[in-house]
Short mmCIF file of C-alpha atoms in Angstrom, two decimals:
data_model
loop_
_atom_site.label_atom_id
_atom_site.label_comp_id
_atom_site.label_asym_id
_atom_site.label_seq_id
_atom_site.Cartn_x
_atom_site.Cartn_y
_atom_site.Cartn_z
CA MET A 1 -104.31 -109.73 123.31
CA THR A 2 -103.18 -109.08 119.76
CA THR A 3 -99.65 -107.77 119.50
CA ALA A 4 -99.04 -105.08 116.92
CA ALA A 5 -96.21 -105.60 114.47
CA ILE A 6 -93.19 -103.50 115.34
CA PRO A 7 -92.86 -101.03 112.45
CA SER A 8 -89.90 -101.01 110.12
CA ALA A 9 -87.76 -97.92 110.67
CA LYS A 10 -86.62 -97.60 107.06
CA ILE A 11 -89.27 -97.04 104.42
CA LEU A 12 -88.54 -94.12 102.15
CA GLN A 13 -84.78 -93.66 102.42
CA GLN A 14 -85.42 -89.98 101.77
CA LYS A 15 -83.55 -87.08 103.43
CA ASP A 16 -86.35 -84.52 103.75
CA PHE A 17 -90.15 -84.20 103.86
CA LEU A 18 -90.96 -80.90 102.15
CA SER A 19 -93.89 -81.41 99.77
CA ILE A 20 -96.30 -84.12 98.62
CA THR A 21 -95.11 -83.25 95.11
CA ASP A 22 -91.72 -84.82 95.93
CA ILE A 23 -93.16 -88.17 97.07
CA SER A 24 -94.47 -91.03 94.94
CA GLY A 25 -97.83 -92.68 95.52
CA GLU A 26 -96.03 -95.87 96.51
CA LYS A 27 -94.01 -94.02 99.14
CA ILE A 28 -97.12 -92.33 100.49
CA THR A 29 -98.77 -95.73 100.87
CA LYS A 30 -95.74 -97.11 102.72
CA LEU A 31 -95.70 -94.11 105.07
CA LEU A 32 -99.41 -94.57 105.80
CA LYS A 33 -98.86 -98.23 106.58
CA LEU A 34 -96.02 -97.30 108.92
CA ALA A 35 -98.30 -94.75 110.63
CA GLU A 36 -100.99 -97.40 111.11
CA GLN A 37 -98.45 -99.78 112.62
CA ILE A 38 -97.08 -97.13 114.97
CA LYS A 39 -100.62 -96.15 116.01
CA ALA A 40 -101.53 -99.78 116.71
CA THR A 41 -98.37 -100.29 118.73
CA HIS A 42 -99.15 -97.18 120.80
CA SER A 43 -102.80 -98.16 121.33
CA LEU A 44 -101.68 -101.48 122.84
CA GLY A 45 -99.44 -99.65 125.29
CA GLU A 46 -96.30 -101.19 123.86
CA GLN A 47 -92.99 -99.37 123.96
CA TYR A 48 -91.58 -98.30 120.61
CA LYS A 49 -88.68 -95.89 120.91
CA PRO A 50 -86.56 -95.92 117.74
CA LEU A 51 -85.57 -92.28 118.29
CA GLN A 52 -83.96 -92.83 121.69
CA GLY A 53 -81.40 -90.08 122.20
CA LYS A 54 -82.48 -88.14 119.07
CA THR A 55 -83.47 -84.45 119.12
CA LEU A 56 -85.78 -82.50 116.78
CA GLY A 57 -85.34 -78.74 116.51
CA MET A 58 -88.72 -77.10 115.84
CA ILE A 59 -88.59 -73.62 114.28
CA PHE A 60 -91.86 -71.66 114.51
CA GLU A 61 -92.39 -68.43 112.58
CA LYS A 62 -96.15 -69.09 112.57
CA SER A 63 -98.10 -69.91 115.72
CA SER A 64 -99.51 -73.40 116.14
CA THR A 65 -101.54 -75.77 118.30
CA ARG A 66 -101.66 -79.10 116.47
CA THR A 67 -98.25 -78.89 114.79
CA ARG A 68 -96.32 -78.03 117.94
CA VAL A 69 -98.09 -80.44 120.29
CA SER A 70 -98.15 -83.39 117.89
CA PHE A 71 -94.46 -83.12 116.98
CA GLU A 72 -93.38 -82.57 120.57
CA VAL A 73 -95.47 -85.45 121.93
CA GLY A 74 -94.51 -87.62 118.98
CA MET A 75 -90.80 -87.21 119.66
CA LEU A 76 -91.35 -87.98 123.35
CA GLN A 77 -93.32 -91.14 122.62
CA LEU A 78 -90.66 -92.30 120.14
CA GLY A 79 -87.96 -91.90 122.81
CA GLY A 80 -86.54 -88.58 121.57
CA HIS A 81 -86.73 -84.94 122.54
CA ALA A 82 -88.07 -81.82 120.82
CA LEU A 83 -86.80 -78.24 121.15
CA PHE A 84 -89.23 -75.35 120.55
CA LEU A 85 -87.39 -72.60 118.69
CA SER A 86 -89.46 -69.45 118.26
CA SER A 87 -88.25 -67.03 115.62
CA ASN A 88 -88.26 -64.43 118.40
CA ASP A 89 -85.78 -66.48 120.40
CA ILE A 90 -83.22 -67.54 117.79
CA GLN A 91 -80.95 -65.51 115.59
CA LEU A 92 -82.92 -66.35 112.42
CA GLY A 93 -85.45 -63.80 113.65
CA ARG A 94 -82.69 -61.19 113.98
CA GLY A 95 -81.23 -61.49 110.52
CA GLU A 96 -79.01 -64.60 110.63
CA THR A 97 -79.16 -66.30 107.24
CA VAL A 98 -81.12 -69.46 106.62
CA SER A 99 -77.89 -71.08 105.41
CA ASP A 100 -76.01 -70.28 108.63
CA THR A 101 -78.94 -71.43 110.76
CA ALA A 102 -79.10 -74.73 108.87
CA LYS A 103 -75.38 -75.39 109.26
CA VAL A 104 -75.36 -74.52 112.97
CA LEU A 105 -78.42 -76.61 113.85
CA SER A 106 -76.95 -79.53 111.91
CA GLN A 107 -74.21 -79.65 114.56
CA TYR A 108 -76.68 -79.88 117.46
CA VAL A 109 -79.85 -81.74 116.52
CA ASP A 110 -80.83 -84.77 114.44
CA GLY A 111 -83.66 -83.17 112.48
CA ILE A 112 -85.44 -79.86 111.89
CA MET A 113 -89.13 -79.14 111.60
CA ILE A 114 -90.01 -75.63 110.40
CA ARG A 115 -93.37 -73.84 110.23
CA THR A 116 -93.03 -70.61 108.30
CA PHE A 117 -94.36 -68.38 105.51
CA GLU A 118 -92.14 -68.64 102.40
CA HIS A 119 -91.72 -72.10 100.95
CA GLU A 120 -88.31 -71.03 99.61
CA LYS A 121 -87.07 -70.73 103.19
CA VAL A 122 -87.82 -74.41 103.79
CA THR A 123 -86.15 -75.56 100.58
CA GLU A 124 -83.07 -73.46 101.34
CA LEU A 125 -82.91 -74.82 104.88
CA ALA A 126 -83.07 -78.38 103.52
CA ALA A 127 -80.41 -77.69 100.89
CA GLU A 128 -77.98 -76.26 103.46
CA ALA A 129 -78.65 -78.67 106.35
CA SER A 130 -76.92 -82.03 106.64
CA ILE A 131 -79.85 -83.43 108.63
CA PRO A 132 -83.49 -84.13 107.65
CA VAL A 133 -85.85 -81.15 107.33
CA ILE A 134 -89.64 -81.45 107.68
CA ASN A 135 -92.08 -78.86 106.35
CA GLY A 136 -94.52 -78.17 109.18
CA LEU A 137 -96.36 -75.64 106.98
CA THR A 138 -95.58 -72.94 104.42
CA ASP A 139 -97.81 -70.63 102.40
CA LEU A 140 -97.46 -73.08 99.50
CA SER A 141 -97.74 -76.48 101.16
CA HIS A 142 -98.92 -78.36 104.26
CA PRO A 143 -97.77 -81.96 103.62
CA CYS A 144 -97.93 -83.24 107.22
CA GLN A 145 -101.61 -82.33 107.45
CA ALA A 146 -102.32 -84.04 104.13
CA MET A 147 -100.71 -87.25 105.39
CA ALA A 148 -102.91 -87.18 108.51
CA ASP A 149 -105.93 -86.60 106.27
CA LEU A 150 -105.13 -89.61 104.09
CA LEU A 151 -104.62 -91.74 107.20
CA THR A 152 -108.03 -90.67 108.52
CA ILE A 153 -109.82 -91.36 105.24
CA HIS A 154 -108.21 -94.80 104.95
CA GLU A 155 -109.21 -95.72 108.50
CA ILE A 156 -112.84 -94.64 107.95
CA LYS A 157 -113.39 -95.72 104.34
CA GLY A 158 -111.00 -98.68 104.21
CA THR A 159 -109.42 -97.46 100.98
CA LEU A 160 -108.26 -94.36 99.13
CA LYS A 161 -108.31 -95.35 95.48
CA GLY A 162 -111.62 -94.63 93.76
CA LEU A 163 -112.89 -92.13 96.33
CA LYS A 164 -113.65 -88.47 95.62
CA MET A 165 -112.61 -85.52 97.76
CA ALA A 166 -114.23 -82.12 97.32
CA TYR A 167 -112.35 -79.14 98.71
CA VAL A 168 -114.42 -75.96 98.98
CA GLY A 169 -112.88 -72.57 99.69
CA ASP A 170 -109.54 -70.84 99.21
CA GLY A 171 -107.06 -72.47 96.81
CA ASN A 172 -104.34 -72.29 99.45
CA ASN A 173 -101.51 -74.45 100.82
CA MET A 174 -104.02 -77.01 102.07
CA ALA A 175 -105.67 -77.29 98.67
CA HIS A 176 -102.25 -77.74 97.05
CA SER A 177 -101.15 -80.58 99.32
CA LEU A 178 -104.52 -82.35 99.14
CA MET A 179 -104.78 -82.22 95.36
CA MET A 180 -101.32 -83.75 95.03
CA ALA A 181 -102.02 -86.36 97.71
CA CYS A 182 -105.28 -87.41 96.04
CA ALA A 183 -103.70 -87.50 92.57
CA LYS A 184 -100.89 -89.76 93.75
CA THR A 185 -103.15 -92.19 95.62
CA GLY A 186 -105.87 -92.61 92.98
CA MET A 187 -108.52 -90.33 94.48
CA ASP A 188 -110.59 -87.92 92.42
CA PHE A 189 -110.17 -84.35 93.63
CA ALA A 190 -112.38 -81.31 92.96
CA VAL A 191 -111.80 -77.76 94.14
CA GLY A 192 -114.69 -75.30 94.34
CA CYS A 193 -113.39 -71.74 94.68
CA PRO A 194 -114.33 -68.18 93.65
CA GLU A 195 -112.58 -66.28 90.89
CA GLY A 196 -109.24 -64.90 91.99
CA TYR A 197 -108.73 -67.53 94.69
CA GLU A 198 -107.77 -70.51 92.53
CA PRO A 199 -104.93 -72.85 93.53
CA ASN A 200 -101.44 -72.20 92.15
CA SER A 201 -101.55 -72.96 88.41
CA GLN A 202 -98.29 -74.94 88.49
CA VAL A 203 -99.59 -77.18 91.26
CA VAL A 204 -102.85 -77.68 89.35
CA GLU A 205 -100.94 -78.86 86.26
CA LEU A 206 -98.70 -81.17 88.30
CA ALA A 207 -101.76 -82.65 90.00
CA LYS A 208 -103.52 -83.23 86.68
CA GLU A 209 -100.46 -85.06 85.34
CA ALA A 210 -100.18 -87.20 88.47
CA ALA A 211 -103.93 -87.92 88.40
CA GLU A 212 -103.73 -89.14 84.81
CA GLN A 213 -100.97 -91.55 85.77
CA SER A 214 -103.06 -92.84 88.69
CA GLY A 215 -106.28 -93.13 86.69
CA CYS A 216 -108.20 -90.42 88.53
CA LYS A 217 -109.23 -86.78 88.01
CA SER A 218 -108.14 -83.46 89.46
CA GLU A 219 -110.49 -80.56 88.62
CA VAL A 220 -111.15 -76.93 89.53
CA PHE A 221 -114.72 -75.60 89.57
CA ARG A 222 -116.28 -72.21 90.15
CA ASP A 223 -119.58 -73.58 91.49
CA PRO A 224 -119.14 -75.41 94.84
CA LYS A 225 -122.09 -77.68 94.00
CA ASP A 226 -120.18 -79.03 90.98
CA ALA A 227 -117.18 -79.78 93.20
CA VAL A 228 -119.22 -81.49 95.93
CA LYS A 229 -121.33 -83.63 93.57
CA ASN A 230 -120.99 -87.33 94.56
CA ALA A 231 -118.12 -86.59 96.95
CA ASP A 232 -117.05 -89.14 99.57
CA ILE A 233 -115.13 -86.49 101.50
CA ILE A 234 -115.87 -82.78 101.86
CA TYR A 235 -112.97 -80.65 103.07
CA SER A 236 -112.86 -77.03 104.20
CA ASP A 237 -110.34 -74.57 105.59
CA VAL A 238 -110.57 -71.05 106.99
CA TRP A 239 -111.22 -68.30 104.49
CA THR A 240 -108.59 -66.00 106.02
CA SER A 241 -105.27 -67.64 106.89
CA MET A 242 -102.44 -66.32 109.06
CA GLY A 243 -100.88 -63.27 107.43
CA GLN A 244 -104.08 -62.41 105.51
CA GLU A 245 -105.93 -60.65 108.35
CA ALA A 246 -106.01 -57.32 106.46
CA GLU A 247 -108.02 -59.06 103.70
CA ASN A 248 -110.64 -60.50 106.05
CA GLU A 249 -113.62 -58.36 105.05
CA VAL A 250 -112.91 -58.78 101.33
CA ARG A 251 -112.56 -62.53 101.78
CA LEU A 252 -115.77 -62.86 103.75
CA ARG A 253 -117.63 -61.33 100.81
CA ALA A 254 -115.79 -63.40 98.21
CA PHE A 255 -116.45 -66.73 99.95
CA LYS A 256 -120.01 -66.16 101.25
CA ASP A 257 -121.44 -68.69 98.75
CA TYR A 258 -118.80 -71.31 99.59
CA GLN A 259 -119.94 -72.28 103.06
CA ILE A 260 -120.27 -75.98 103.90
CA ASN A 261 -123.85 -76.21 105.14
CA SER A 262 -126.85 -78.54 105.10
CA GLU A 263 -127.84 -77.46 101.58
CA LEU A 264 -124.42 -77.95 99.96
CA VAL A 265 -123.78 -81.39 101.48
CA LYS A 266 -126.94 -82.72 99.83
CA TYR A 267 -124.91 -82.95 96.62
CA ALA A 268 -122.39 -85.34 98.24
CA LYS A 269 -122.85 -89.05 98.87
CA GLU A 270 -125.05 -89.95 101.83
CA ASP A 271 -122.12 -91.40 103.77
CA TYR A 272 -119.73 -88.50 103.14
CA ILE A 273 -117.28 -87.47 105.83
CA PHE A 274 -116.41 -83.88 106.64
CA LEU A 275 -112.79 -82.88 107.28
CA HIS A 276 -111.20 -79.58 108.33
CA CYS A 277 -107.56 -78.96 109.18
CA LEU A 278 -108.56 -76.66 112.09
CA PRO A 279 -108.82 -74.15 113.62
CA ALA A 280 -112.35 -73.64 112.30
CA HIS A 281 -114.56 -70.55 112.24
CA ARG A 282 -118.06 -71.89 112.79
CA GLU A 283 -120.74 -70.16 110.71
CA GLU A 284 -118.12 -68.88 108.27
CA GLU A 285 -116.58 -71.65 106.13
CA VAL A 286 -118.71 -74.34 107.84
CA THR A 287 -121.84 -74.36 109.97
CA ALA A 288 -121.78 -75.82 113.46
CA GLU A 289 -124.42 -78.28 112.31
CA ILE A 290 -121.92 -79.86 109.91
CA ILE A 291 -118.61 -79.68 111.81
CA ASP A 292 -120.24 -80.89 115.04
CA GLY A 293 -122.55 -83.34 113.29
CA PRO A 294 -122.42 -87.11 112.68
CA HIS A 295 -120.51 -86.86 109.39
CA SER A 296 -117.64 -84.88 110.90
CA ALA A 297 -114.30 -86.58 111.56
CA VAL A 298 -112.30 -83.45 112.36
CA PHE A 299 -111.07 -84.57 115.81
CA HIS A 300 -110.20 -88.05 114.57
CA GLN A 301 -108.30 -86.23 111.82
CA ALA A 302 -106.55 -83.90 114.31
CA GLY A 303 -105.50 -86.90 116.41
CA ASN A 304 -103.93 -88.52 113.38
CA ARG A 305 -101.48 -85.63 113.04
CA LEU A 306 -99.58 -87.34 115.87
CA HIS A 307 -99.44 -90.77 114.20
CA ALA A 308 -98.75 -89.60 110.65
CA GLN A 309 -95.92 -87.38 111.84
CA LYS A 310 -94.46 -90.11 114.01
CA ALA A 311 -94.16 -92.19 110.83
CA ILE A 312 -92.37 -89.32 109.08
CA LEU A 313 -90.03 -88.84 112.04
CA VAL A 314 -89.20 -92.55 112.25
CA ASP A 315 -88.56 -92.79 108.54
CA LEU A 316 -86.25 -89.78 108.43
CA MET A 317 -84.49 -89.99 111.76
CA ALA A 318 -84.41 -93.59 113.00
#
């Protein structure tokens, strides 16, 4: 039986994991390699517990399936422990300042993961804490999901550089993290979105600059067919995210021509893969035929949340 190499516990030497914008392409590549090593070690049933005795505090102001389970299981498998801290159960939800929360938790735990709304809350928490802080999701950014996506693409395609990802739908936190991740790893990236739902203009400019340095392209299109043309990966997300429920009817009308279906995927390469960060609304942003079809890798992708995040945890906390 082949024995997996025991991963190195020190790769990035970086205190926090807040945004793909903060991380170089080289560091992303090293983290992905670490994730692959950890995944191989786990698949062979070998013990790898560099976080023995360590505790991760997990603050949730947004509900979650994949983020909570993958971080909690990841800490357990790495030898550590995770604490679920709902905003309804801690004083942050009753008016305690982010600064005070950061300083108090720094006395108790070895790292903090937070899933919340305002990105500024995460950056303030990181600035005030003396321990690593991980962004589990904000309205601006979803870097842990993007790392799992890159890991999935690399495993299926064998490379990242030179591929093209097409993201169709709302220019949201997922679009932001993916466009930066592609730009920094040499992947072309194209967004197809309706007017009024474009990605953040600052993120778009940063992605274009990073793409130029990596020798690839980062573009925004109005017509989804232009975005999907010759794509190796097609990516979609829900049209109405948490906190936008009041806009649902308006959004359904705005995005009706941006569904991933059998007609749209004809513009992609024949061996394209379909990704979705989940949860998915079948027959809205994607038809069941596509998400449950042979090109879909959404559950492979969801499983890689565990392995990508284990690499982040090891790097920051080991």
